[in-house]
Short mmCIF file of C-alpha atoms in Angstrom, two decimals:
data_model
loop_
_atom_site.label_atom_id
_atom_site.label_comp_id
_atom_site.label_asym_id
_atom_site.label_seq_id
_atom_site.Cartn_x
_atom_site.Cartn_y
_atom_site.Cartn_z
CA MET A 1323 215.75 318.03 66.31
CA ARG A 1324 213.49 316.75 63.64
CA ASN A 1325 209.84 317.36 64.03
CA ARG A 1326 208.81 316.36 60.54
CA ASN A 1327 206.85 319.47 59.66
CA ARG A 1328 206.60 320.63 56.08
CA ASN A 1329 204.47 323.11 54.30
CA GLY A 1330 202.02 322.37 51.55
CA ASN A 1331 204.68 322.48 48.85
CA GLY A 1332 205.72 318.87 49.00
CA ASN A 1333 209.03 318.39 50.74
CA THR A 1334 210.18 321.97 50.65
CA THR A 1335 209.91 322.81 54.35
CA ARG A 1336 211.57 320.09 56.34
CA PRO A 1337 210.15 318.52 59.47
CA ARG A 1338 212.67 319.60 62.05
CA ARG A 1339 210.83 322.40 63.72
CA VAL A 1340 208.66 321.77 66.73
CA ALA A 1341 205.33 323.48 66.12
CA ALA A 1342 204.26 324.98 69.41
CA ALA A 1343 202.20 322.48 71.27
CA SER A 1344 199.89 325.39 71.54
CA ALA A 1345 196.97 324.11 73.32
CA VAL A 1346 196.85 323.86 69.73
CA ALA A 1347 196.40 320.22 69.91
CA GLY A 1348 192.78 320.63 70.83
CA ALA A 1349 192.30 323.48 68.43
CA LEU A 1350 193.87 321.54 65.61
CA LEU A 1351 191.55 318.65 66.19
CA LEU A 1352 188.54 320.92 65.88
CA SER A 1353 189.60 323.58 63.42
CA GLY A 1354 189.84 321.57 60.23
CA CYS A 1355 193.57 320.90 59.90
CA GLY A 1356 192.76 317.65 58.18
CA LEU A 1357 190.04 316.74 60.64
CA GLN A 1358 186.83 317.44 58.77
CA SER A 1359 184.01 315.35 60.13
CA GLY A 1360 182.47 312.79 57.85
CA ASN A 1361 185.64 312.36 55.82
CA VAL A 1362 185.24 308.59 55.65
CA VAL A 1363 187.52 306.64 53.33
CA VAL A 1364 185.69 305.24 50.31
CA GLN A 1365 186.56 301.67 49.37
CA ASP A 1366 187.03 301.38 45.62
CA PHE A 1367 189.09 298.17 45.84
CA GLU A 1368 188.92 294.66 47.26
CA PRO A 1369 190.79 293.20 50.23
CA GLY A 1370 194.08 291.58 49.36
CA SER A 1371 196.55 289.86 51.67
CA ILE A 1372 195.90 292.27 54.57
CA GLY A 1373 192.12 292.25 54.35
CA GLN A 1374 191.38 288.55 54.30
CA GLY A 1375 188.43 287.78 56.55
CA ARG A 1376 187.91 291.53 57.14
CA PRO A 1377 189.22 291.34 60.73
CA LEU A 1378 188.17 294.94 61.50
CA GLU A 1379 184.60 294.61 60.25
CA GLY A 1380 182.37 297.14 62.00
CA VAL A 1381 185.24 298.94 63.77
CA ARG A 1382 185.46 302.73 63.49
CA LEU A 1383 189.00 304.15 63.42
CA GLY A 1384 190.68 307.47 62.72
CA VAL A 1385 193.98 307.67 60.87
CA THR A 1386 196.24 310.71 61.08
CA SER A 1387 199.35 312.15 59.41
CA LYS A 1388 201.29 315.39 59.19
CA GLU A 1389 201.02 317.67 56.19
CA PHE A 1390 204.07 316.88 54.02
CA SER A 1391 204.17 314.49 51.09
CA GLU A 1392 205.76 311.47 52.74
CA GLN A 1393 203.38 311.67 55.68
CA LEU A 1394 200.37 312.12 53.44
CA ILE A 1395 201.33 308.99 51.51
CA LEU A 1396 201.89 307.00 54.69
CA GLY A 1397 198.59 308.23 56.09
CA GLN A 1398 196.76 307.10 52.97
CA ILE A 1399 198.49 303.72 53.10
CA LEU A 1400 197.14 303.30 56.62
CA ALA A 1401 193.66 304.52 55.73
CA LEU A 1402 193.28 302.29 52.69
CA SER A 1403 194.74 299.25 54.45
CA LEU A 1404 192.46 299.47 57.45
CA THR A 1405 189.49 300.06 55.16
CA ALA A 1406 190.43 296.89 53.26
CA ALA A 1407 190.40 295.05 56.58
CA GLY A 1408 186.78 296.10 57.12
CA ALA A 1409 187.11 299.20 59.30
CA GLU A 1410 185.16 302.41 58.77
CA VAL A 1411 188.07 304.82 58.58
CA SER A 1412 187.96 308.57 59.18
CA ASP A 1413 190.68 310.32 57.20
CA LEU A 1414 192.27 312.70 59.72
CA THR A 1415 195.46 313.19 57.72
CA ASN A 1416 197.15 316.47 56.81
CA ILE A 1417 197.49 317.89 60.33
CA GLN A 1418 199.96 320.76 60.59
CA GLY A 1419 202.93 319.78 62.71
CA SER A 1420 204.07 316.82 64.71
CA MET A 1421 202.38 317.90 67.93
CA GLY A 1422 198.92 318.00 66.41
CA SER A 1423 199.32 314.57 64.83
CA ARG A 1424 200.65 313.12 68.08
CA GLU A 1425 197.80 314.61 70.13
CA ALA A 1426 195.25 313.15 67.73
CA VAL A 1427 196.56 309.66 68.53
CA LYS A 1428 197.18 310.36 72.20
CA SER A 1429 193.62 311.60 72.72
CA GLY A 1430 192.11 308.70 70.80
CA THR A 1431 190.67 310.98 68.11
CA ALA A 1432 192.82 308.92 65.76
CA ALA A 1433 193.85 305.35 66.42
CA VAL A 1434 197.14 305.42 64.55
CA GLY A 1435 199.64 307.46 62.60
CA TYR A 1436 203.21 307.03 61.41
CA GLU A 1437 205.92 308.85 63.38
CA TYR A 1438 209.73 309.04 63.36
CA THR A 1439 211.82 307.59 66.16
CA GLY A 1440 214.17 310.57 66.32
CA THR A 1441 211.21 312.90 66.71
CA GLY A 1442 209.80 310.73 69.47
CA TRP A 1443 213.07 310.42 71.36
CA ILE A 1444 214.21 314.03 71.13
CA ASN A 1445 211.18 316.26 70.56
CA PHE A 1446 208.47 314.43 72.46
CA LEU A 1447 210.43 312.67 75.19
CA GLY A 1448 212.93 315.48 75.69
CA HIS A 1449 216.28 313.73 75.23
CA THR A 1450 219.16 315.77 73.90
CA GLU A 1451 221.32 312.97 72.50
CA PRO A 1452 220.10 310.50 69.87
CA ILE A 1453 220.84 306.80 70.21
CA ALA A 1454 223.16 305.71 67.40
CA ASP A 1455 221.78 302.20 67.02
CA PRO A 1456 218.37 302.52 65.28
CA GLN A 1457 216.87 299.45 66.93
CA LYS A 1458 217.97 300.55 70.40
CA GLN A 1459 216.54 304.00 69.79
CA TRP A 1460 213.19 302.51 68.73
CA LYS A 1461 213.09 300.29 71.82
CA ALA A 1462 213.90 303.23 74.09
CA VAL A 1463 211.13 305.33 72.54
CA ARG A 1464 208.68 302.42 72.70
CA ASP A 1465 209.36 301.70 76.36
CA GLU A 1466 209.24 305.33 77.51
CA ASP A 1467 206.20 306.42 75.50
CA LEU A 1468 204.01 303.65 76.89
CA ARG A 1469 203.45 305.84 79.96
CA ASN A 1470 201.83 308.40 77.64
CA GLY A 1471 199.27 305.91 76.39
CA LEU A 1472 201.07 305.38 73.09
CA THR A 1473 202.33 302.10 71.64
CA TRP A 1474 205.15 302.16 69.08
CA LEU A 1475 204.91 299.07 66.89
CA PRO A 1476 208.05 297.76 65.13
CA GLN A 1477 209.82 300.32 62.97
CA SER A 1478 210.65 300.17 59.28
CA THR A 1479 214.05 300.67 57.69
CA LEU A 1480 212.69 303.88 56.13
CA ASN A 1481 215.01 306.48 57.63
CA ASN A 1482 214.28 310.09 56.72
CA THR A 1483 217.33 311.90 58.06
CA TYR A 1484 219.82 314.53 56.95
CA ALA A 1485 222.48 313.72 54.36
CA MET A 1486 224.89 315.45 51.99
CA ALA A 1487 224.67 314.77 48.27
CA LEU A 1488 226.29 315.83 45.00
CA ASN A 1489 226.05 315.11 41.33
CA GLN A 1490 227.64 311.97 39.93
CA ALA A 1491 230.30 313.87 37.98
CA ASN A 1492 231.64 315.58 41.09
CA ALA A 1493 231.43 312.37 43.10
CA ARG A 1494 233.73 310.73 40.53
CA LYS A 1495 235.95 313.77 40.09
CA TYR A 1496 236.72 314.06 43.82
CA GLY A 1497 236.34 310.40 44.76
CA LEU A 1498 233.64 311.11 47.34
CA ARG A 1499 231.62 308.29 48.86
CA THR A 1500 231.55 309.20 52.56
CA LEU A 1501 231.60 312.29 54.73
CA SER A 1502 235.09 311.27 55.84
CA ASP A 1503 236.12 311.58 52.18
CA VAL A 1504 234.79 315.15 52.27
CA ALA A 1505 236.89 315.85 55.35
CA GLU A 1506 240.01 314.63 53.55
CA LEU A 1507 239.18 316.71 50.48
CA ALA A 1508 238.71 319.81 52.66
CA LYS A 1509 242.24 319.38 53.99
CA ARG A 1510 243.77 318.89 50.53
CA ASN A 1511 241.66 321.34 48.57
CA PRO A 1512 239.33 323.54 50.69
CA ALA A 1513 238.10 325.43 47.64
CA ALA A 1514 236.55 322.22 46.31
CA VAL A 1515 234.26 321.82 49.33
CA THR A 1516 231.40 324.26 48.90
CA LEU A 1517 228.08 323.58 50.59
CA CYS A 1518 224.49 324.63 49.88
CA VAL A 1519 222.34 324.36 53.02
CA GLU A 1520 219.16 325.68 54.61
CA ASN A 1521 219.45 328.59 57.05
CA GLU A 1522 218.37 326.47 60.00
CA PHE A 1523 220.61 323.54 59.13
CA ALA A 1524 223.59 325.94 59.05
CA VAL A 1525 223.28 326.76 62.75
CA ARG A 1526 221.91 323.58 64.29
CA GLY A 1527 224.03 321.41 66.55
CA ASP A 1528 222.53 318.37 64.84
CA GLY A 1529 223.05 320.04 61.47
CA LEU A 1530 226.02 321.66 59.75
CA ARG A 1531 227.88 322.89 62.84
CA GLY A 1532 227.77 319.50 64.48
CA MET A 1533 228.58 317.63 61.28
CA LEU A 1534 231.67 319.73 60.55
CA ALA A 1535 232.87 319.31 64.13
CA ALA A 1536 232.27 315.57 64.13
CA TYR A 1537 234.28 315.13 60.95
CA GLY A 1538 236.97 317.70 61.81
CA VAL A 1539 236.20 319.98 58.88
CA GLU A 1540 237.01 323.69 58.89
CA LEU A 1541 235.70 325.82 56.04
CA PRO A 1542 235.74 329.53 55.31
CA ALA A 1543 232.31 331.18 55.60
CA ALA A 1544 232.36 331.92 51.86
CA ASN A 1545 232.24 328.17 51.15
CA ILE A 1546 228.78 327.87 52.74
CA LYS A 1547 225.79 329.11 50.73
CA LYS A 1548 222.41 329.39 52.46
CA MET A 1549 219.23 328.97 50.44
CA GLN A 1550 215.79 327.41 50.29
CA THR A 1551 215.47 323.64 50.15
CA GLY A 1552 214.25 323.39 46.57
CA LEU A 1553 217.19 325.42 45.29
CA ILE A 1554 219.66 323.21 47.16
CA TYR A 1555 218.71 320.16 45.11
CA THR A 1556 218.99 322.10 41.86
CA GLU A 1557 222.35 323.61 42.76
CA ALA A 1558 223.77 320.28 43.94
CA ALA A 1559 222.65 318.66 40.69
CA GLN A 1560 224.28 321.40 38.62
CA GLY A 1561 227.42 321.42 40.78
CA ARG A 1562 228.41 325.01 40.04
CA THR A 1563 227.38 327.11 43.04
CA CYS A 1564 228.13 324.27 45.42
CA THR A 1565 229.75 320.88 45.29
CA LEU A 1566 227.56 319.43 48.06
CA GLY A 1567 223.98 320.03 49.10
CA GLU A 1568 222.03 319.24 52.26
CA VAL A 1569 219.31 316.70 51.41
CA TYR A 1570 216.90 314.34 53.12
CA THR A 1571 217.36 310.67 52.56
CA THR A 1572 213.81 309.84 51.42
CA ASP A 1573 213.35 312.86 49.14
CA GLY A 1574 212.18 311.88 45.67
CA ARG A 1575 214.41 314.47 44.04
CA ILE A 1576 217.49 312.42 44.94
CA GLY A 1577 216.55 309.81 42.35
CA SER A 1578 214.99 312.14 39.81
CA MET A 1579 218.15 314.31 39.78
CA ASN A 1580 220.49 311.30 39.99
CA LEU A 1581 222.30 312.62 43.06
CA ALA A 1582 224.93 310.61 44.91
CA VAL A 1583 224.23 310.51 48.67
CA LEU A 1584 227.32 310.36 50.84
CA LYS A 1585 227.49 307.82 53.64
CA ASP A 1586 227.49 309.26 57.14
CA ASP A 1587 230.23 306.85 58.15
CA LYS A 1588 230.58 308.27 61.66
CA ARG A 1589 226.83 308.01 62.16
CA PHE A 1590 226.53 311.62 63.21
CA PHE A 1591 222.98 312.34 62.04
CA PRO A 1592 220.14 311.00 64.22
CA ASN A 1593 217.98 308.10 63.05
CA TYR A 1594 214.47 308.98 61.93
CA ASN A 1595 213.00 305.56 61.23
CA VAL A 1596 209.27 305.55 60.71
CA ALA A 1597 206.98 303.38 62.85
CA PRO A 1598 203.24 303.14 63.52
CA VAL A 1599 202.23 304.83 66.77
CA VAL A 1600 198.92 303.49 68.08
CA ASN A 1601 196.67 304.71 70.86
CA SER A 1602 197.24 302.02 73.49
CA GLN A 1603 193.58 301.75 74.43
CA SER A 1604 192.57 301.41 70.78
CA LEU A 1605 195.14 298.64 70.37
CA LYS A 1606 193.85 296.89 73.49
CA ARG A 1607 190.30 296.99 72.11
CA HIS A 1608 191.37 295.97 68.61
CA PRO A 1609 194.51 293.80 68.82
CA GLN A 1610 193.93 292.73 65.22
CA LEU A 1611 195.41 296.10 64.25
CA GLU A 1612 198.92 294.97 65.11
CA PRO A 1613 199.52 292.22 62.51
CA ILE A 1614 198.06 294.43 59.78
CA LEU A 1615 200.31 297.37 60.65
CA ASN A 1616 203.37 295.19 61.10
CA LYS A 1617 202.92 293.66 57.67
CA ILE A 1618 202.71 297.05 55.98
CA THR A 1619 205.61 298.58 57.90
CA ALA A 1620 207.92 295.67 57.07
CA GLU A 1621 207.68 296.65 53.38
CA LEU A 1622 208.66 300.30 53.88
CA ASP A 1623 212.26 301.32 53.29
CA THR A 1624 214.19 304.42 52.26
CA ARG A 1625 214.33 303.57 48.57
CA THR A 1626 210.58 302.90 48.49
CA ALA A 1627 209.94 306.25 50.16
CA GLN A 1628 212.11 308.05 47.60
CA ARG A 1629 210.16 306.43 44.78
CA LEU A 1630 206.74 307.17 46.24
CA ASN A 1631 207.65 310.72 47.27
CA ALA A 1632 208.87 311.43 43.74
CA LYS A 1633 205.47 310.45 42.34
CA VAL A 1634 203.93 313.26 44.40
CA ASP A 1635 206.68 315.90 44.45
CA VAL A 1636 208.15 315.40 40.98
CA GLU A 1637 205.29 313.91 38.94
CA GLY A 1638 202.43 315.70 40.69
CA GLN A 1639 200.34 312.65 41.57
CA GLU A 1640 197.89 312.60 44.47
CA PRO A 1641 199.08 310.92 47.70
CA ARG A 1642 196.00 308.67 47.79
CA ASP A 1643 196.64 307.43 44.25
CA VAL A 1644 200.30 306.77 45.05
CA ALA A 1645 199.38 304.88 48.22
CA LYS A 1646 196.76 302.80 46.44
CA GLU A 1647 199.13 301.92 43.60
CA TRP A 1648 201.76 300.73 46.09
CA LEU A 1649 199.25 298.63 48.03
CA LEU A 1650 198.10 297.03 44.77
CA GLU A 1651 201.70 296.41 43.76
CA LYS A 1652 202.33 294.62 47.05
CA GLY A 1653 199.12 292.60 46.83
CA PHE A 1654 197.80 294.13 50.05
CA ILE A 1655 194.65 295.16 48.17
CA LYS A 1656 193.31 294.29 44.73
CA GLU A 1657 191.03 295.84 42.12
#
């Protein structure tokens, strides 16, 4: 299941692989995977709606994230927001892999980071079946992870999960709006249903194999093309090598390439809603964290993530600049 790991090239390596816990956690925290000492966030802005009264004045906090674009942006949103509220924030973002980021919060090295409910439920807590209802899944993760010293605050509607997408011309040509429409097309005209997917997605039970089974689709092997993530978006946009491409719902290339994302009408793919995960002891010491984090999270959704991710992955902006611009836009901070 999804682990939300990516490499340094934006969104190109998707976060579904569990990086070995590798006693690594401790090594990661010491070896410089985003954890350089003295990396304190500089405040070049004024408090806005979340910093009024500077409720965290004098508090020292660490903020963590994983190493891919969306996580880097979310990590900077946290760092800048808590700085605006008066905290002295250590920037511990850009940790390789979900396990390292989780251990940073679990150990108290960092106070908070954003995580995905599907990752929590399946990868960290060891469940094999996702919970279809996103709110029920969040509650189940929240309740079970408390025993690990971690508090999941309310989730956002930002859901970074698998999806299938195609260009607008092919969507109109074949009348495709849902994955059930694809299943019907495969029965009428199998040659029209060609798929570009990652190697791992092609063999995963929660990926292509499971999706085809859930929707009752049978395709010849020649209709499935395996390639790197970046090429999938390009090929889906062109619509020649494949009609449909495997995408991720918050990827900025969806908007920049004007792709049509098909609805998973049978709700096969797991939910990966993002939520703040806080070290429970840190939250107990600093309960003023909760209203700040809740206010930020309530403004995060899938479309917002697509837009912000595109600024980094398509336009080449820095995650910190993108995060700051969004916080200014929302009035959370001000110049």
